[in-house]
PDB file of C-alpha atoms and ligand atoms in Angstrom:
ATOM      1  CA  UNK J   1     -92.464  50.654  46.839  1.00  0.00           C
ATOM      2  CA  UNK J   2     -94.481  50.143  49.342  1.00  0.00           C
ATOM      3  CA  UNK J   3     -92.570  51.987  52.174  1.00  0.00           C
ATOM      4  CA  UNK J   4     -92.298  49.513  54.738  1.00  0.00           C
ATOM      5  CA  UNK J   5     -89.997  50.757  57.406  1.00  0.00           C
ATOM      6  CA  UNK J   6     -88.474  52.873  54.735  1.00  0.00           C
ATOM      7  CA  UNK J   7     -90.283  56.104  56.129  1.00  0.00           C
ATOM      8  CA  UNK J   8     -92.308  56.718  52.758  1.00  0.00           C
ATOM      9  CA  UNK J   9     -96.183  56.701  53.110  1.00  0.00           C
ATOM     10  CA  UNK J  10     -97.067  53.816  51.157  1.00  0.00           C
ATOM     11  CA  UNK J  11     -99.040  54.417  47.908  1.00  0.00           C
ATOM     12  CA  UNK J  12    -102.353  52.182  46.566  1.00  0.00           C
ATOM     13  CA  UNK J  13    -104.677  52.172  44.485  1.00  0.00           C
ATOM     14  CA  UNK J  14    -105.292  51.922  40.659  1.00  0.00           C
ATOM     15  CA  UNK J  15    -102.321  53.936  38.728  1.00  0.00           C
ATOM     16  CA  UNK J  16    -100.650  55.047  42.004  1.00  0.00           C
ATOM     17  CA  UNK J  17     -97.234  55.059  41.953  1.00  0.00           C
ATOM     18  CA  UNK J  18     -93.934  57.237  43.549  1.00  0.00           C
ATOM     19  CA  UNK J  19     -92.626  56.526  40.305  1.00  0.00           C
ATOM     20  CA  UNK J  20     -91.606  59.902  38.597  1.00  0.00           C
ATOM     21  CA  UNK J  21     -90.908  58.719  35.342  1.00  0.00           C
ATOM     22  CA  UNK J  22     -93.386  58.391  32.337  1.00  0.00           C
ATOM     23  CA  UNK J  23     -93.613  54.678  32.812  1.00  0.00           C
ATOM     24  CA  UNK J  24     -97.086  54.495  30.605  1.00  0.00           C
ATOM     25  CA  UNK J  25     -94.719  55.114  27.504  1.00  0.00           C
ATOM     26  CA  UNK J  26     -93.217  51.877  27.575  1.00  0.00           C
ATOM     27  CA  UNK J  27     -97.290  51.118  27.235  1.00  0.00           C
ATOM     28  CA  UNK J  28     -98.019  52.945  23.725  1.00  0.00           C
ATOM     29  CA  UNK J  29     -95.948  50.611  21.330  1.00  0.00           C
ATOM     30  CA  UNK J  30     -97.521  47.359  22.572  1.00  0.00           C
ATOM     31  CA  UNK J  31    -100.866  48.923  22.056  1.00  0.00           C
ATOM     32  CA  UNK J  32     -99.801  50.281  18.507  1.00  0.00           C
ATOM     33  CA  UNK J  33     -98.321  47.000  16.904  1.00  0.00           C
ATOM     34  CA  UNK J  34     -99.746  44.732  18.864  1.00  0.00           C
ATOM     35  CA  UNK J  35    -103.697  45.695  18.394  1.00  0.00           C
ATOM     36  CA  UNK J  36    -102.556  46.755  15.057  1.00  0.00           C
ATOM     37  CA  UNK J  37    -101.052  43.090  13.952  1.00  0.00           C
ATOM     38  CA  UNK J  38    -104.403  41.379  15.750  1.00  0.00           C
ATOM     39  CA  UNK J  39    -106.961  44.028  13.809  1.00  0.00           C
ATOM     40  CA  UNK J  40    -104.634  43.396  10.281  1.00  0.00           C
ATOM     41  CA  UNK J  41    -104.347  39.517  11.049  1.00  0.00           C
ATOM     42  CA  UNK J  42    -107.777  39.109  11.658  1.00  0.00           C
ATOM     43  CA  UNK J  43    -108.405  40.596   8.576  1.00  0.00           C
ATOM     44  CA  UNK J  44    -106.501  38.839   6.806  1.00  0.00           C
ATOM     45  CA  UNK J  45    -107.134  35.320   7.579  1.00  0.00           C
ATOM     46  CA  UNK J  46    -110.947  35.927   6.933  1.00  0.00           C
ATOM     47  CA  UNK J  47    -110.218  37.326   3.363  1.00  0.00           C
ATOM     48  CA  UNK J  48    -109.555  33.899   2.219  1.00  0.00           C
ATOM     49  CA  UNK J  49    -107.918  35.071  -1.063  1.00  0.00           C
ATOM     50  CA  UNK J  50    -104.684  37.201  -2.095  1.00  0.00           C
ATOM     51  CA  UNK J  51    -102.724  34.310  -0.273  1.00  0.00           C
ATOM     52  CA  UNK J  52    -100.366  33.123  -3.165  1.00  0.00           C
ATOM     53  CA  UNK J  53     -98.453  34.231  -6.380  1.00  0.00           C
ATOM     54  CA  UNK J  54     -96.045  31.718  -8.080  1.00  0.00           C
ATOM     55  CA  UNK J  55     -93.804  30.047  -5.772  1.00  0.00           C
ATOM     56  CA  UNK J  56     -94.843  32.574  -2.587  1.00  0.00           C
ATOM     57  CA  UNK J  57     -97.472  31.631  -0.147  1.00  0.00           C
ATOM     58  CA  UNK J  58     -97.912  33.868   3.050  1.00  0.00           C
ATOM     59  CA  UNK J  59     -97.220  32.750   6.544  1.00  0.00           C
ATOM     60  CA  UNK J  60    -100.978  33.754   7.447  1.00  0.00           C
ATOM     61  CA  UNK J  61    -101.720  30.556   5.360  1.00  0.00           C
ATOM     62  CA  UNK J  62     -99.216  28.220   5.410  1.00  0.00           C
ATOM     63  CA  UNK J  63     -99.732  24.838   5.593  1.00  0.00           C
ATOM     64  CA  UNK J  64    -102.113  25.818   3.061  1.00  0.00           C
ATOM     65  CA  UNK J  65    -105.366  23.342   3.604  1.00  0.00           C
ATOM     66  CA  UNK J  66    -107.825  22.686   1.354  1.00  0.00           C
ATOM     67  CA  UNK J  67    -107.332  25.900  -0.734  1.00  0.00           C
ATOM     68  CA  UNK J  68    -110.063  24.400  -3.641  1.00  0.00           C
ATOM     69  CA  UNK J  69    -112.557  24.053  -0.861  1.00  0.00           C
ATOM     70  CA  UNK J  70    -113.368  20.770  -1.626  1.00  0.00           C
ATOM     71  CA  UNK J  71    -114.630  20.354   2.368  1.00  0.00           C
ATOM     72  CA  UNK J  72    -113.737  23.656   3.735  1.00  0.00           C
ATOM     73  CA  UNK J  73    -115.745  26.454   2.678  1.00  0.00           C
ATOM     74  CA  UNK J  74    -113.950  29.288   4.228  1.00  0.00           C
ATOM     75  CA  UNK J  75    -111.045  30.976   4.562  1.00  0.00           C
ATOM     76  CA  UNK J  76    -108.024  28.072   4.836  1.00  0.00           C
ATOM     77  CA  UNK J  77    -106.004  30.472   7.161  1.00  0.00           C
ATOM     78  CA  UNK J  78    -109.099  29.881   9.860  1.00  0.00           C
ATOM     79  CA  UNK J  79    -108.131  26.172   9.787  1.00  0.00           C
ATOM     80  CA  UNK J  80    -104.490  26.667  11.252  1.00  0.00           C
ATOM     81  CA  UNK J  81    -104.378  29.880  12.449  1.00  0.00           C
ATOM     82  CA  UNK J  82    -105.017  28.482  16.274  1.00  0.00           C
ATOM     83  CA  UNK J  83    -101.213  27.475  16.175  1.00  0.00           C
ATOM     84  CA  UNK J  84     -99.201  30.185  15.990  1.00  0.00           C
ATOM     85  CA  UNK J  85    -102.012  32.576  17.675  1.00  0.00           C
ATOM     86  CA  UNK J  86    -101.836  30.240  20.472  1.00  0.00           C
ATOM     87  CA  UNK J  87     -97.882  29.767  20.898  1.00  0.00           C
ATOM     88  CA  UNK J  88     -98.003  33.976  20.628  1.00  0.00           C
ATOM     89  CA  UNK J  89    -100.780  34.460  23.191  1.00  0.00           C
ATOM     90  CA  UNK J  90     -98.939  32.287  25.872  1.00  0.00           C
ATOM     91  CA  UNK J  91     -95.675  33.421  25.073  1.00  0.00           C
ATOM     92  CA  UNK J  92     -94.170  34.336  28.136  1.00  0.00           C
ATOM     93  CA  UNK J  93     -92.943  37.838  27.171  1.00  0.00           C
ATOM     94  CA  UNK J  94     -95.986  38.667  24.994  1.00  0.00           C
ATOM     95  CA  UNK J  95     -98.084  37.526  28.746  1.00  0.00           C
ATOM     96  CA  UNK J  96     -96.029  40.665  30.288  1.00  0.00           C
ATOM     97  CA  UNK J  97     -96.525  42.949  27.409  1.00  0.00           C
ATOM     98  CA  UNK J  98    -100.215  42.480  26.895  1.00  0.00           C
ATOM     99  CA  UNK J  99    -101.529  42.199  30.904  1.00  0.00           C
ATOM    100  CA  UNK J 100     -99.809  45.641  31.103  1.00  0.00           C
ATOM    101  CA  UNK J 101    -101.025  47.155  28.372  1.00  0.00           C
ATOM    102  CA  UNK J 102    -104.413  45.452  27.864  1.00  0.00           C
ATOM    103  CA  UNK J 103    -105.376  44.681  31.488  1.00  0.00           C
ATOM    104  CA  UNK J 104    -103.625  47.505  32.931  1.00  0.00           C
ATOM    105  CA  UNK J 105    -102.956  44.470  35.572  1.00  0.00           C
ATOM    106  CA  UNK J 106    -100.320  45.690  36.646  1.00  0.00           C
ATOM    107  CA  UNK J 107    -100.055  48.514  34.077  1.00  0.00           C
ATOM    108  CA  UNK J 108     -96.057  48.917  35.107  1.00  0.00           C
ATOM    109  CA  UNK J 109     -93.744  48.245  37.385  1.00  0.00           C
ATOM    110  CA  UNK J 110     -94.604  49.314  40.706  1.00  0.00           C
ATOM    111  CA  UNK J 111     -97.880  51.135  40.030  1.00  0.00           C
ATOM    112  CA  UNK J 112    -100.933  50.292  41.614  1.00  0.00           C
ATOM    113  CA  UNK J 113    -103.493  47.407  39.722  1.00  0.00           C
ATOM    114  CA  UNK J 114    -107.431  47.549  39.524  1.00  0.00           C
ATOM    115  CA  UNK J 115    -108.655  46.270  42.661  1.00  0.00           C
ATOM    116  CA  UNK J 116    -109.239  42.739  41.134  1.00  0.00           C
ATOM    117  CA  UNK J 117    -108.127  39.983  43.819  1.00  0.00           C
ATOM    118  CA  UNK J 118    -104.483  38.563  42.560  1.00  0.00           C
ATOM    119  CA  UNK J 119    -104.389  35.465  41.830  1.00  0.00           C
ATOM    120  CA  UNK J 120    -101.784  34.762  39.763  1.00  0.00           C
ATOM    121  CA  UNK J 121    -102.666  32.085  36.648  1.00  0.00           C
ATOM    122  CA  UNK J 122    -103.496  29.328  38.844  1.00  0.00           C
ATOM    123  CA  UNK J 123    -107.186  29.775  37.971  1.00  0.00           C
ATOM    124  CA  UNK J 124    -109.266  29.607  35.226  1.00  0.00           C
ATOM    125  CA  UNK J 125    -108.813  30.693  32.152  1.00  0.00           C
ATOM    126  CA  UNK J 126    -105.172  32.242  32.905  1.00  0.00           C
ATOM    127  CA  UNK J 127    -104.426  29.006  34.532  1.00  0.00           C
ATOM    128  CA  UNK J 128    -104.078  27.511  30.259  1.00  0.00           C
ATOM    129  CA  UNK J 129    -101.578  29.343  29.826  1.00  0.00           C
ATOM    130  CA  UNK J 130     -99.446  26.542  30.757  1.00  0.00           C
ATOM    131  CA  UNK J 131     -99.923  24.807  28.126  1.00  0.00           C
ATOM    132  CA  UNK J 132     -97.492  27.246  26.298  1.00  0.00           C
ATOM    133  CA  UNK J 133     -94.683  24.175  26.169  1.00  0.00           C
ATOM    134  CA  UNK J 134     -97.075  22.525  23.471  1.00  0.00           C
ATOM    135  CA  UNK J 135     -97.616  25.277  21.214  1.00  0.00           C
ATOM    136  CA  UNK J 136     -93.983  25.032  21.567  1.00  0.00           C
ATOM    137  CA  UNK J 137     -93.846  21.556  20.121  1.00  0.00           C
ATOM    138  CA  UNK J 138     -96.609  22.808  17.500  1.00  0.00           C
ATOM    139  CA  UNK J 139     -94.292  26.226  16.581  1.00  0.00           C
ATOM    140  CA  UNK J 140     -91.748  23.667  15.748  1.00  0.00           C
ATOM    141  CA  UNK J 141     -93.817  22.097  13.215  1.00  0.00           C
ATOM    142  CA  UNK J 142     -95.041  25.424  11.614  1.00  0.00           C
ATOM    143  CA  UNK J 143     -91.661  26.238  11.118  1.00  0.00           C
ATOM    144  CA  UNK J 144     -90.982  23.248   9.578  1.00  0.00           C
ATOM    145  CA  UNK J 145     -93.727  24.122   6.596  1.00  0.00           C
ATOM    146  CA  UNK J 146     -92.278  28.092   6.223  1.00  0.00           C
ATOM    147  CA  UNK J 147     -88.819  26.717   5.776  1.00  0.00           C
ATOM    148  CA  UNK J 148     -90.496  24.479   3.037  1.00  0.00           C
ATOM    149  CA  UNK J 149     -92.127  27.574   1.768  1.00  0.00           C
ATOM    150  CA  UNK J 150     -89.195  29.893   1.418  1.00  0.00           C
ATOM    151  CA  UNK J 151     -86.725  27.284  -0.171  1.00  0.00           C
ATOM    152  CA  UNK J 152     -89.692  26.699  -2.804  1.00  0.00           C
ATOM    153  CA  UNK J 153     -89.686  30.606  -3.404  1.00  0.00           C
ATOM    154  CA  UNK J 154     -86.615  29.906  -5.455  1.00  0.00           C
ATOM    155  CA  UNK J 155     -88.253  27.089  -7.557  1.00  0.00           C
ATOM    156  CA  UNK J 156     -90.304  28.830 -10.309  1.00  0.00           C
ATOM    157  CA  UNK J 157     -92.119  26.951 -13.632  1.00  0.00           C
ATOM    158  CA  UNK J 158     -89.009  28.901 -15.799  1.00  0.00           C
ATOM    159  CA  UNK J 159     -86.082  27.428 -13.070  1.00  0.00           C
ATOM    160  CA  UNK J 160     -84.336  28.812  -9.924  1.00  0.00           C
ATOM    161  CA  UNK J 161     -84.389  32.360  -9.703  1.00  0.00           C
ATOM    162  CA  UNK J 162     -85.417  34.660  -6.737  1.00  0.00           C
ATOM    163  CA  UNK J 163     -86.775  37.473  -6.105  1.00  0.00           C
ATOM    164  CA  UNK J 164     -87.979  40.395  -3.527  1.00  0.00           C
ATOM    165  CA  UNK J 165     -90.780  38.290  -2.127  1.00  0.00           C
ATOM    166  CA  UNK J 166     -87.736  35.322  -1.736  1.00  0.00           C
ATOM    167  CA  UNK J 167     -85.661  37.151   0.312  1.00  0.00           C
ATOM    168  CA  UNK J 168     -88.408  38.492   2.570  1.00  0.00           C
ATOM    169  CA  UNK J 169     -89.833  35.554   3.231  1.00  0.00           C
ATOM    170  CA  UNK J 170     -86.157  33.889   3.789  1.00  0.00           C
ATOM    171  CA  UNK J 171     -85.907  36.822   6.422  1.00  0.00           C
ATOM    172  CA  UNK J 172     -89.067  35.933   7.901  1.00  0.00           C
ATOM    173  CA  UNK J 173     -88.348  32.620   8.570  1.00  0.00           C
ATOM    174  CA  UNK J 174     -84.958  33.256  10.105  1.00  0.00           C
ATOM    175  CA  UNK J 175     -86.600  35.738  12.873  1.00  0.00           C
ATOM    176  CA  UNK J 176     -89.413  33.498  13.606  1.00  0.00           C
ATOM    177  CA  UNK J 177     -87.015  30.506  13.982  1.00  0.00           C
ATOM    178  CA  UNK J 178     -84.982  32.821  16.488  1.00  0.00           C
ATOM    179  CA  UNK J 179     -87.986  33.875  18.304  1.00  0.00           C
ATOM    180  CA  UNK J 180     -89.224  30.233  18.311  1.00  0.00           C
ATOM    181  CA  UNK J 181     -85.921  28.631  19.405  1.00  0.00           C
ATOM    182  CA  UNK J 182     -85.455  31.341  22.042  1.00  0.00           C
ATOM    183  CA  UNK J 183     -88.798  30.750  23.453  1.00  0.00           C
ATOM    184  CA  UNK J 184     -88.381  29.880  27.587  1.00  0.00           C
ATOM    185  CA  UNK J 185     -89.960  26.871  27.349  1.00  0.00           C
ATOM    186  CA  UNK J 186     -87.358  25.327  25.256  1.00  0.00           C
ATOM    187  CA  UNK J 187     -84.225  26.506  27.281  1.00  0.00           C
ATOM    188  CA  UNK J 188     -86.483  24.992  30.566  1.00  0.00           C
ATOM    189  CA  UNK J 189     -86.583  21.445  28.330  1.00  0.00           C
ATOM    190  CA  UNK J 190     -82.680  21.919  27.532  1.00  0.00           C
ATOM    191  CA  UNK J 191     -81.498  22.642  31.400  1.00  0.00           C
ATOM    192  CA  UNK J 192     -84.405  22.813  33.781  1.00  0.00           C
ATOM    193  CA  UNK J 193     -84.624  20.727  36.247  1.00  0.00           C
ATOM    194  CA  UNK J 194     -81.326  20.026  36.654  1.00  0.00           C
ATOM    195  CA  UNK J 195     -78.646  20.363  39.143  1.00  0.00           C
ATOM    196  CA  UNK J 196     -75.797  19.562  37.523  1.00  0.00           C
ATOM    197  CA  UNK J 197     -75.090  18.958  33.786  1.00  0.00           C
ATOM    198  CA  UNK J 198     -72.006  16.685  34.027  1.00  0.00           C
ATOM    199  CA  UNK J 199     -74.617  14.293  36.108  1.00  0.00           C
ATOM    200  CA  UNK J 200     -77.157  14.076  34.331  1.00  0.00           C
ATOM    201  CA  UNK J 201     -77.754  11.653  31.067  1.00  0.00           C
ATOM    202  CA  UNK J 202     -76.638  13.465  28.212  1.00  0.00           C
ATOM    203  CA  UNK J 203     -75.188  15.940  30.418  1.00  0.00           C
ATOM    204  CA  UNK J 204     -72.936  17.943  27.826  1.00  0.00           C
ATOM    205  CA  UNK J 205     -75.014  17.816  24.761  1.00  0.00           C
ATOM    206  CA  UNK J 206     -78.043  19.348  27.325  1.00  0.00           C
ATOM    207  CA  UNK J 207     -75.029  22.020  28.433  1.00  0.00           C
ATOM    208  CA  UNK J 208     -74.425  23.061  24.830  1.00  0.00           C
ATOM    209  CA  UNK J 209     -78.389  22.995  24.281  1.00  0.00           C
ATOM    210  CA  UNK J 210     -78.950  25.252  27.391  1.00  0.00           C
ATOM    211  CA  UNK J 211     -76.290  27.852  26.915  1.00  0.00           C
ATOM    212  CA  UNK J 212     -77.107  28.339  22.993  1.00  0.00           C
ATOM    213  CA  UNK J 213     -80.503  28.756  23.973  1.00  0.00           C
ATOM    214  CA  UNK J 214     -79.797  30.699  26.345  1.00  0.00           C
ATOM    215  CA  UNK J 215     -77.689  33.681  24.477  1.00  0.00           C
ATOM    216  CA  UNK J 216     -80.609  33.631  22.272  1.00  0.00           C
ATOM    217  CA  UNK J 217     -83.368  34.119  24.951  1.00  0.00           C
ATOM    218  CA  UNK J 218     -81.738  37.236  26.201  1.00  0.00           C
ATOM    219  CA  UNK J 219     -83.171  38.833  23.141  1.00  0.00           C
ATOM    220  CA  UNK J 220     -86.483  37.015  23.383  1.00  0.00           C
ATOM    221  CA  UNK J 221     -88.143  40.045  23.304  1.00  0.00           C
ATOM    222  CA  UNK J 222     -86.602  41.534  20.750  1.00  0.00           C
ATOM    223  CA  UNK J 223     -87.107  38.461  18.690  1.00  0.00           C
ATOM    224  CA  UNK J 224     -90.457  37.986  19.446  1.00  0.00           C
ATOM    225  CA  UNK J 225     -91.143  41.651  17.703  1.00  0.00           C
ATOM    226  CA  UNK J 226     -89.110  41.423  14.969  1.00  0.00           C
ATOM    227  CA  UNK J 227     -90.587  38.743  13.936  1.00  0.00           C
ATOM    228  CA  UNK J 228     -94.449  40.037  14.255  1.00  0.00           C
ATOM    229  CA  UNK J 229     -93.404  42.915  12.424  1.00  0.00           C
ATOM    230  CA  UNK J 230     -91.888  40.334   9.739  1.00  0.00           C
ATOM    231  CA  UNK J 231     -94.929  37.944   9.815  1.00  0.00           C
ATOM    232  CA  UNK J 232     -97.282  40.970   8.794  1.00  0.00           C
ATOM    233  CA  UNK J 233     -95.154  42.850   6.445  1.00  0.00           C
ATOM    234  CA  UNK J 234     -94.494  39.100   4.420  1.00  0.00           C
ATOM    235  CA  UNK J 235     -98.291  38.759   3.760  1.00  0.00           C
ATOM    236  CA  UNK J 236     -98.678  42.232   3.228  1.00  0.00           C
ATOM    237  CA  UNK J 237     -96.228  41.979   0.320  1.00  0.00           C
ATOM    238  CA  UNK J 238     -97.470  38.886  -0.409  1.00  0.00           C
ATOM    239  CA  UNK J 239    -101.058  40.247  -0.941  1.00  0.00           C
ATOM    240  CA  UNK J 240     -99.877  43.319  -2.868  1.00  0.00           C
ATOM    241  CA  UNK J 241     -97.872  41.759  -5.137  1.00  0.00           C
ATOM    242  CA  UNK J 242    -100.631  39.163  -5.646  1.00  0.00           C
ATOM    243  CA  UNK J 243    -103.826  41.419  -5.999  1.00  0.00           C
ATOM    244  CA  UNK J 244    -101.563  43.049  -8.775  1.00  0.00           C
ATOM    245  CA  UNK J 245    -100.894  46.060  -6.335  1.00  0.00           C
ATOM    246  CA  UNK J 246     -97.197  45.640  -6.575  1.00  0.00           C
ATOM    247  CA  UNK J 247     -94.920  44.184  -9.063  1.00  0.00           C
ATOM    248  CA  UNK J 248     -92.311  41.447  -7.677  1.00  0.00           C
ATOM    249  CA  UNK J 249     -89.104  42.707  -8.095  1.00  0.00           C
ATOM    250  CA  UNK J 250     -86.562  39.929  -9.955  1.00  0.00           C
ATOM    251  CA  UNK J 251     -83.345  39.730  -8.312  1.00  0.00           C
ATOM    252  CA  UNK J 252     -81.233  37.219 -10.298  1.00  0.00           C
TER     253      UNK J 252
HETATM  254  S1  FES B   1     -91.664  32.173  25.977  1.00  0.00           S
HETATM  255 FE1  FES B   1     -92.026  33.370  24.254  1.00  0.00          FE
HETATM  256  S2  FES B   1     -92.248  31.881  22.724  1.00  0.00           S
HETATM  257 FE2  FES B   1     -91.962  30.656  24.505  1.00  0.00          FE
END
C-alpha cells in the first residue's frame, strides 16, 4: 500500500490507510469476547467455590488440586490455570487477533502502526512466545483430564445416567480437542521440516498426520472461538447449576 512506483502518494502514520472499507469492525468482536472471557475467567478462578456438582467439575478447575486446602489456601483454579492461559496467549491466531485489537500494532491490514520501532518477537518479552510448542505438549495433557471429566459426567452415586451439564461438557471437550489438535505447532511437528514424505522415516504415517491436521487447521480460527465461547459457557452452567441458580436438566 505503500505506492511504490504505483503512482499513489504513499500513506503513514498511526491509523492511516487507502483502505476504504470499515476494517476496525473486524476489531469489535475480539475486544467483546475476548476481554469479556479474560474479565469472566479471572473472576472465576479467584472465586474458589461453585466449581463442582455431582459428577460435573468445570474446565476452569480441572485437574482439580487440593480442593480441601490441605496446603493450598486459595482458589485451586490459580494452581493450573497457567496452562491453558499460556497455550491461548501464544496461540498463533489468538497472537494476530489480540496485537490488532489490543496493541493496535498493526490495528489491520495495511493501516499504519504506532510509531514503535518493529521488531518482530525476536526480543524480549514477545520473543517467549516461542515457547507456544510446549504449551502444546501441556494442552495435550489438559485434555487428557477433561476427557476424564466428561466420561465421569455419566457416572452418578444412583448409576449411568446423563444429563444437560453431560452433554455440554462432552461438547466442550470435542471443540477444545479440535482447536488443540489443529493448533500450528502440531501440523509443523507432523510435516515441517521436511522435503519429502516418502523419504523420510515414517514417511506415510507423518503424511496422514500432516494432511489430517492440516484440514483441521484451516478452521483454526474458528476452532479456537468456539471453543472459548464453550470453555466459559461450561463453567457458567456449571456454577449456576451448582450455586442452586439452575436446576440440571435429566436427560435419560
Ligand atoms: S497455533 Fe493456535 S493453538 Fe497452536
Amino acid at each position: 500500500m505503500g505506492g511504490t512506483g504505483t503512482g499513489i502518494a504513499p500513506v503513514s502514520g498511526f491509523g492511516a490507510t487507502l483502505r476504504r472499507d470499515a476494517w476496525w469492525v473486524e476489531l469489535l468482536p475480539v475486544v467483546i469476547v475476548l476481554g469479556g472471557f479474560g474479565i469472566y475467567a479471572t473472576l472465576r478462578a479467584f472465586e474458589g467455590k461453585f466449581y463442582e456438582w455431582g459428577s460435573y467439575l468445570t474446565p476452569f478447575y480441572s485437574p482439580l488440586i487440593d480442593p480441601q486446602h490441605h496446603w493450598w489456601p486459595w482458589s485451586p483454579a490459580i494452581l493450573i490455570l497457567g496452562g491453558p492461559l499460556g497455550f491461548r496467549t501464544t496461540c498463533y491466531y489468538y497472537r494476530k487477533a489480540y496485537y490488532r485489537a489490543f496493541f493496535l500494532d498493526p490495528p489491520g491490514c495495511a493501516v499504519g502502526e504506532p510509531g514503535r520501532k518493529y521488531r518482530g518477537e525476536s526480543a524480549f518479552p514477545f520473543i517467549l512466545q516461542n515457547v507456544h510448542r510446549y504449551f502444546f505438549y501441556i494442552a495435550v495433557v489438559f485434555l487428557a483430564f477433561l476427557w476424564h471429566d466428561a466420561v465421569r459426567a455419566f457416572f452418578w452415586d444412583d448409576g449411568f445416567h446423563a444429563g444437560l451439564g453431560t452433554v455440554i461438557m462432552l461438547a466442550n471437550v470435542v471443540l477444545l480437542s479440535l482447536y488443540t489438535f489443529s493448533c500450528h505447532s502440531l501440523r509443523h511437528l507432523a510435516g515441517g521440516r521436511l522435503d519429502c514424505f516418502s523419504c523420510a522415516t515414517f514417511g506415510k504415517p507423518r503424511y496422514n498426520a500432516w494432511r489430517w491436521v492440516t484440514r483441521l487447521n484451516e478452521r483454526h480460527m474458528l476452532w479456537a472461538w468456539t471453543s472459548l465461547v464453550s470453555v466459559g459457557f461450561t463453567d457458567f452452567y456449571i456454577r449456576m447449576v451448582s450455586s442452586g441458580a439452575l436446576h440440571d436438566v435429566r436427560l435419560f
